[in-house]
């Protein structure tokens, strides 16, 4: 019985091969069409360049945690809970902020030209010139073509998320920021903007929070006569003053740059050979399936 099944399987394979062989001209022709189309498509795609930067957290969290550890006992006497075991680190917060719409609209978008984000077509390396999609942006009149209105910030934000990537090394906590663009110079420039502004925006947030805390603690210290609370307030005030000092003097506030962004000389995409291979394979599979379907339809 098993021999009969193996024999039938062998016959089926021979039959399929015979069908493909009879339809070989169709299969070769359709596969060739897919191959040519994939080549034309791959050549029509503009080169994309990726600028990257390796960053290290500034490690303010460890110093802050050690200071909190020393004052936690006094804080407990005063009924104040300083435990932050479940809190995100400053670098983790910065990573989420840099991906946020708020950061994009307030710190990235005002520093770039919107047409370079949404309407770029290609970059010419010989003349170092940018070319724009004429159906999207009118370069001569500096106007957007569709409805004569500028695209919304949310549209631009979605494009930002597509070209900006973040990779975190769980073992070392090192962070890699990278951005893709048709122009290598713009890719490098935009990455510089992102790194600078995430450091500066986080600095301003911490400076404001620290100053508000200092003002509140000073008012509280003046309104209480309980010595244990005054001691805790004094220690917290010291910590907040150190935070304010670090925020005012430390250039690399959240991330230290280990490897600065550069203007890439080699494109990162598209990989045209892969596109051509995949397109040809798809054409081959489709042509073979069509041949089998047509053959068995005739039998029925």
CSV table of C-alpha atoms in Angstrom, one decimal:
chain,number,residue,atom,x,y,z
A,1,UNK,CA,0.0,0.0,0.0
A,2,UNK,CA,2.8,2.4,0.9
A,3,UNK,CA,4.5,1.6,-2.4
A,4,UNK,CA,1.3,2.5,-4.3
A,5,UNK,CA,1.2,5.9,-2.4
A,6,UNK,CA,4.8,6.6,-3.2
A,7,UNK,CA,4.2,5.7,-6.8
A,8,UNK,CA,1.2,8.1,-7.0
A,9,UNK,CA,3.2,10.9,-5.4
A,10,UNK,CA,5.9,10.3,-8.0
A,11,UNK,CA,3.4,10.4,-10.8
A,12,UNK,CA,2.0,13.6,-9.5
A,13,UNK,CA,5.4,15.3,-9.4
A,14,UNK,CA,6.2,14.1,-12.9
A,15,UNK,CA,2.8,15.4,-14.0
A,16,UNK,CA,3.4,18.8,-12.5
A,17,UNK,CA,6.9,19.0,-14.1
A,18,UNK,CA,5.3,18.0,-17.4
A,19,UNK,CA,2.8,20.8,-17.1
A,20,UNK,CA,5.5,23.3,-16.3
A,21,UNK,CA,7.6,22.2,-19.2
A,22,UNK,CA,4.8,22.5,-21.6
A,23,UNK,CA,4.1,26.0,-20.4
A,24,UNK,CA,7.7,26.9,-20.2
A,25,UNK,CA,7.5,29.8,-22.7
A,26,UNK,CA,4.7,31.4,-20.7
A,27,UNK,CA,6.5,30.9,-17.4
A,28,UNK,CA,9.8,32.3,-18.8
A,29,UNK,CA,7.9,35.2,-20.4
A,30,UNK,CA,5.9,36.2,-17.3
A,31,UNK,CA,8.9,35.7,-15.0
A,32,UNK,CA,11.0,37.9,-17.4
A,33,UNK,CA,8.4,40.6,-17.3
A,34,UNK,CA,8.4,40.6,-13.5
A,35,UNK,CA,12.2,40.7,-13.5
A,36,UNK,CA,12.3,43.7,-15.8
A,37,UNK,CA,9.6,45.5,-13.8
A,38,UNK,CA,11.5,44.9,-10.6
A,39,UNK,CA,14.7,46.3,-12.1
A,40,UNK,CA,12.9,49.4,-13.4
A,41,UNK,CA,11.2,49.8,-10.0
A,42,UNK,CA,14.4,49.4,-8.0
A,43,UNK,CA,16.2,51.9,-10.3
A,44,UNK,CA,13.4,54.4,-9.8
A,45,UNK,CA,13.9,54.4,-6.0
A,46,UNK,CA,16.1,57.2,-4.6
A,47,UNK,CA,19.2,56.4,-2.6
A,48,UNK,CA,18.7,56.7,1.2
A,49,UNK,CA,21.4,57.5,3.6
A,50,UNK,CA,21.5,56.8,7.4
A,51,UNK,CA,23.3,58.9,9.9
A,52,UNK,CA,23.8,57.3,13.3
A,53,UNK,CA,25.1,58.3,16.7
A,54,UNK,CA,26.1,56.2,19.8
A,55,UNK,CA,25.0,57.7,23.1
A,56,UNK,CA,25.6,56.8,26.7
A,57,UNK,CA,23.3,57.8,29.6
A,58,UNK,CA,24.7,60.6,31.8
A,59,UNK,CA,24.0,58.4,34.9
A,60,UNK,CA,22.6,61.1,37.0
A,61,UNK,CA,20.2,58.4,38.3
A,62,UNK,CA,22.9,56.6,40.3
A,63,UNK,CA,24.1,59.7,42.0
A,64,UNK,CA,20.5,60.8,42.8
A,65,UNK,CA,19.6,57.3,44.2
A,66,UNK,CA,22.7,57.3,46.5
A,67,UNK,CA,21.7,60.7,47.8
A,68,UNK,CA,18.1,59.5,48.4
A,69,UNK,CA,19.4,56.4,50.2
A,70,UNK,CA,21.2,58.5,52.7
A,71,UNK,CA,18.1,60.6,53.5
A,72,UNK,CA,15.4,58.0,53.4
A,73,UNK,CA,15.6,57.3,57.1
A,74,UNK,CA,15.0,60.9,58.0
A,75,UNK,CA,12.3,61.2,55.3
A,76,UNK,CA,10.5,58.2,56.9
A,77,UNK,CA,10.5,60.0,60.3
A,78,UNK,CA,8.8,63.0,58.6
A,79,UNK,CA,6.3,60.8,56.8
A,80,UNK,CA,7.8,61.5,53.4
A,81,UNK,CA,8.3,58.6,50.9
A,82,UNK,CA,11.3,59.1,48.7
A,83,UNK,CA,11.3,55.6,47.2
A,84,UNK,CA,11.7,55.6,43.4
A,85,UNK,CA,12.3,52.0,42.8
A,86,UNK,CA,9.5,51.8,40.1
A,87,UNK,CA,10.4,55.1,38.4
A,88,UNK,CA,11.9,55.2,34.9
A,89,UNK,CA,15.4,56.5,34.6
A,90,UNK,CA,16.1,59.9,33.1
A,91,UNK,CA,17.5,58.2,29.9
A,92,UNK,CA,14.4,56.0,29.6
A,93,UNK,CA,12.2,59.1,30.0
A,94,UNK,CA,14.2,60.9,27.4
A,95,UNK,CA,13.8,58.1,24.9
A,96,UNK,CA,10.1,58.2,25.3
A,97,UNK,CA,10.0,62.0,25.0
A,98,UNK,CA,12.1,62.1,21.9
A,99,UNK,CA,9.5,59.8,20.2
A,100,UNK,CA,6.6,61.9,21.4
A,101,UNK,CA,4.5,64.2,19.3
A,102,UNK,CA,5.2,67.0,21.8
A,103,UNK,CA,8.9,66.8,21.3
A,104,UNK,CA,8.5,66.6,17.5
A,105,UNK,CA,6.2,69.6,17.3
A,106,UNK,CA,8.0,71.8,19.8
A,107,UNK,CA,11.7,71.0,19.3
A,108,UNK,CA,12.2,69.3,16.0
A,109,UNK,CA,9.7,70.7,13.5
A,110,UNK,CA,10.5,74.4,14.1
A,111,UNK,CA,14.2,73.7,13.3
A,112,UNK,CA,13.7,72.0,9.9
A,113,UNK,CA,12.1,72.7,6.5
A,114,UNK,CA,8.9,70.8,6.2
A,115,UNK,CA,9.3,70.1,2.5
A,116,UNK,CA,12.5,68.3,3.2
A,117,UNK,CA,10.5,65.9,5.4
A,118,UNK,CA,7.4,65.4,3.3
A,119,UNK,CA,8.1,66.4,-0.3
A,120,UNK,CA,11.7,65.3,-1.0
A,121,UNK,CA,12.1,63.2,-4.2
A,122,UNK,CA,15.9,62.7,-4.5
A,123,UNK,CA,19.3,64.2,-3.9
A,124,UNK,CA,21.9,64.7,-6.6
A,125,UNK,CA,25.4,64.1,-5.2
A,126,UNK,CA,27.2,65.8,-8.1
A,127,UNK,CA,25.5,69.1,-7.7
A,128,UNK,CA,24.5,68.6,-4.0
A,129,UNK,CA,21.0,69.6,-5.0
A,130,UNK,CA,17.6,68.5,-3.7
A,131,UNK,CA,14.7,67.7,-5.9
A,132,UNK,CA,11.1,67.8,-4.8
A,133,UNK,CA,7.9,66.0,-5.9
A,134,UNK,CA,6.2,68.5,-8.1
A,135,UNK,CA,2.8,67.1,-7.3
A,136,UNK,CA,3.4,67.8,-3.6
A,137,UNK,CA,5.5,71.0,-3.3
A,138,UNK,CA,6.0,73.9,-5.7
A,139,UNK,CA,9.6,74.9,-5.3
A,140,UNK,CA,9.3,78.1,-7.4
A,141,UNK,CA,6.5,79.6,-5.4
A,142,UNK,CA,7.3,77.8,-2.1
A,143,UNK,CA,3.7,76.5,-1.9
A,144,UNK,CA,2.1,73.1,-1.2
A,145,UNK,CA,0.2,71.9,-4.2
A,146,UNK,CA,-2.6,69.8,-2.6
A,147,UNK,CA,-5.4,72.3,-1.7
A,148,UNK,CA,-2.7,75.0,-1.3
A,149,UNK,CA,-2.4,74.1,2.3
A,150,UNK,CA,0.6,72.9,4.4
A,151,UNK,CA,0.3,69.3,5.6
A,152,UNK,CA,-0.7,68.9,9.2
A,153,UNK,CA,1.8,68.4,12.0
A,154,UNK,CA,0.4,64.9,12.6
A,155,UNK,CA,1.1,63.9,9.0
A,156,UNK,CA,4.7,65.1,9.4
A,157,UNK,CA,5.0,63.3,12.8
A,158,UNK,CA,4.1,60.0,11.2
A,159,UNK,CA,6.9,60.5,8.6
A,160,UNK,CA,9.3,61.4,11.5
A,161,UNK,CA,8.5,58.1,13.2
A,162,UNK,CA,9.3,56.2,10.0
A,163,UNK,CA,12.7,57.7,9.5
A,164,UNK,CA,13.9,58.0,13.1
A,165,UNK,CA,15.0,54.9,14.8
A,166,UNK,CA,16.2,54.1,18.4
A,167,UNK,CA,18.1,51.0,19.5
A,168,UNK,CA,18.9,50.3,23.1
A,169,UNK,CA,21.6,47.8,24.2
A,170,UNK,CA,20.1,46.1,27.3
A,171,UNK,CA,23.5,45.0,28.5
A,172,UNK,CA,25.4,48.3,28.3
A,173,UNK,CA,22.4,50.8,28.3
A,174,UNK,CA,24.1,52.4,25.3
A,175,UNK,CA,21.6,54.0,22.9
A,176,UNK,CA,21.8,54.4,19.2
A,177,UNK,CA,19.9,57.1,17.4
A,178,UNK,CA,19.7,57.0,13.6
A,179,UNK,CA,17.8,58.9,11.0
A,180,UNK,CA,17.3,58.2,7.3
A,181,UNK,CA,17.1,60.7,4.5
A,182,UNK,CA,17.7,61.0,0.8
A,183,UNK,CA,20.4,63.7,1.6
A,184,UNK,CA,23.2,62.5,3.8
A,185,UNK,CA,23.9,66.1,5.0
A,186,UNK,CA,20.3,66.6,6.1
A,187,UNK,CA,20.3,63.2,7.9
A,188,UNK,CA,23.4,64.3,9.9
A,189,UNK,CA,21.9,67.8,10.6
A,190,UNK,CA,18.6,66.4,11.8
A,191,UNK,CA,20.3,63.9,14.1
A,192,UNK,CA,22.3,66.8,15.6
A,193,UNK,CA,19.1,68.7,16.2
A,194,UNK,CA,17.4,65.7,17.9
A,195,UNK,CA,20.4,65.0,20.2
A,196,UNK,CA,20.9,68.7,21.1
A,197,UNK,CA,17.2,69.4,21.8
A,198,UNK,CA,16.5,66.3,23.9
A,199,UNK,CA,19.4,67.3,26.2
A,200,UNK,CA,18.2,70.9,26.3
A,201,UNK,CA,14.5,70.1,26.8
A,202,UNK,CA,15.2,67.7,29.6
A,203,UNK,CA,17.6,70.2,31.2
A,204,UNK,CA,14.9,72.9,31.2
A,205,UNK,CA,12.3,70.5,32.6
A,206,UNK,CA,14.6,69.5,35.5
A,207,UNK,CA,15.6,73.1,36.1
A,208,UNK,CA,12.0,74.2,36.3
A,209,UNK,CA,11.1,71.3,38.6
A,210,UNK,CA,14.1,71.8,40.8
A,211,UNK,CA,13.4,75.5,41.2
A,212,UNK,CA,9.7,75.0,42.0
A,213,UNK,CA,10.7,72.3,44.6
A,214,UNK,CA,13.3,74.7,46.1
A,215,UNK,CA,10.7,77.5,46.4
A,216,UNK,CA,8.1,75.1,47.9
A,217,UNK,CA,10.6,73.6,50.4
A,218,UNK,CA,11.8,77.1,51.5
A,219,UNK,CA,8.2,78.1,52.2
A,220,UNK,CA,7.6,74.9,54.1
A,221,UNK,CA,10.8,75.2,56.2
A,222,UNK,CA,9.7,78.7,57.2
A,223,UNK,CA,6.2,77.6,58.2
A,224,UNK,CA,7.2,74.6,60.4
A,225,UNK,CA,9.0,74.3,63.8
A,226,UNK,CA,9.3,70.5,63.8
A,227,UNK,CA,13.1,69.8,63.8
A,228,UNK,CA,12.9,66.4,62.1
A,229,UNK,CA,10.9,67.8,59.2
A,230,UNK,CA,13.3,70.8,58.9
A,231,UNK,CA,16.3,68.4,58.8
A,232,UNK,CA,14.6,66.4,56.0
A,233,UNK,CA,13.8,69.6,54.1
A,234,UNK,CA,17.4,70.7,54.4
A,235,UNK,CA,18.7,67.5,52.9
A,236,UNK,CA,16.1,67.6,50.1
A,237,UNK,CA,17.0,71.2,49.4
A,238,UNK,CA,20.6,70.2,49.1
A,239,UNK,CA,19.7,67.5,46.6
A,240,UNK,CA,17.6,69.9,44.6
A,241,UNK,CA,20.3,72.6,44.6
A,242,UNK,CA,22.7,69.9,43.2
A,243,UNK,CA,20.2,69.0,40.5
A,244,UNK,CA,19.8,72.7,39.6
A,245,UNK,CA,23.6,73.1,39.5
A,246,UNK,CA,24.1,70.1,37.2
A,247,UNK,CA,21.3,71.2,35.0
A,248,UNK,CA,22.9,74.6,34.6
A,249,UNK,CA,26.5,73.4,34.0
A,250,UNK,CA,26.4,70.0,32.4
A,251,UNK,CA,26.4,70.1,28.6
A,252,UNK,CA,25.7,66.4,28.1
A,253,UNK,CA,22.7,66.5,30.5
A,254,UNK,CA,20.9,63.2,29.5
A,255,UNK,CA,23.1,61.6,26.9
A,256,UNK,CA,26.8,61.7,26.4
A,257,UNK,CA,27.8,61.4,22.7
A,258,UNK,CA,30.3,58.6,22.3
A,259,UNK,CA,30.1,58.6,18.5
A,260,UNK,CA,29.0,61.8,16.8
A,261,UNK,CA,26.7,61.8,13.8
A,262,UNK,CA,28.5,62.0,10.5
A,263,UNK,CA,27.6,62.6,6.9
A,264,UNK,CA,27.4,59.1,5.4
A,265,UNK,CA,29.2,58.5,2.2
A,266,UNK,CA,27.6,55.1,1.4
A,267,UNK,CA,23.9,54.6,0.9
A,268,UNK,CA,22.0,52.4,3.3
A,269,UNK,CA,19.2,51.6,0.8
A,270,UNK,CA,17.5,50.6,-1.2
A,271,UNK,CA,19.1,47.1,-1.7
A,272,UNK,CA,18.3,46.9,-5.4
A,273,UNK,CA,19.6,43.4,-5.9
A,274,UNK,CA,17.2,42.0,-3.2
A,275,UNK,CA,14.3,43.8,-4.8
A,276,UNK,CA,15.1,42.3,-8.2
A,277,UNK,CA,15.5,38.8,-6.8
A,278,UNK,CA,12.3,39.0,-4.9
A,279,UNK,CA,10.4,40.4,-7.9
A,280,UNK,CA,11.7,37.7,-10.2
A,281,UNK,CA,10.8,34.9,-7.7
A,282,UNK,CA,7.3,36.3,-7.3
A,283,UNK,CA,6.9,36.3,-11.1
A,284,UNK,CA,8.1,32.7,-11.3
A,285,UNK,CA,5.7,31.5,-8.6
A,286,UNK,CA,2.8,33.4,-10.1
A,287,UNK,CA,3.5,32.1,-13.6
A,288,UNK,CA,3.7,28.5,-12.4
A,289,UNK,CA,0.5,28.7,-10.4
A,290,UNK,CA,-1.3,30.2,-13.4
A,291,UNK,CA,-0.1,27.4,-15.6
A,292,UNK,CA,-1.3,24.7,-13.1
A,293,UNK,CA,-4.7,26.5,-12.7
A,294,UNK,CA,-5.3,26.8,-16.5
A,295,UNK,CA,-4.3,23.1,-17.0
A,296,UNK,CA,-6.6,21.7,-14.4
A,297,UNK,CA,-9.5,23.9,-15.5
A,298,UNK,CA,-9.3,22.4,-19.0
A,299,UNK,CA,-9.5,18.9,-17.5
A,300,UNK,CA,-12.6,19.8,-15.6
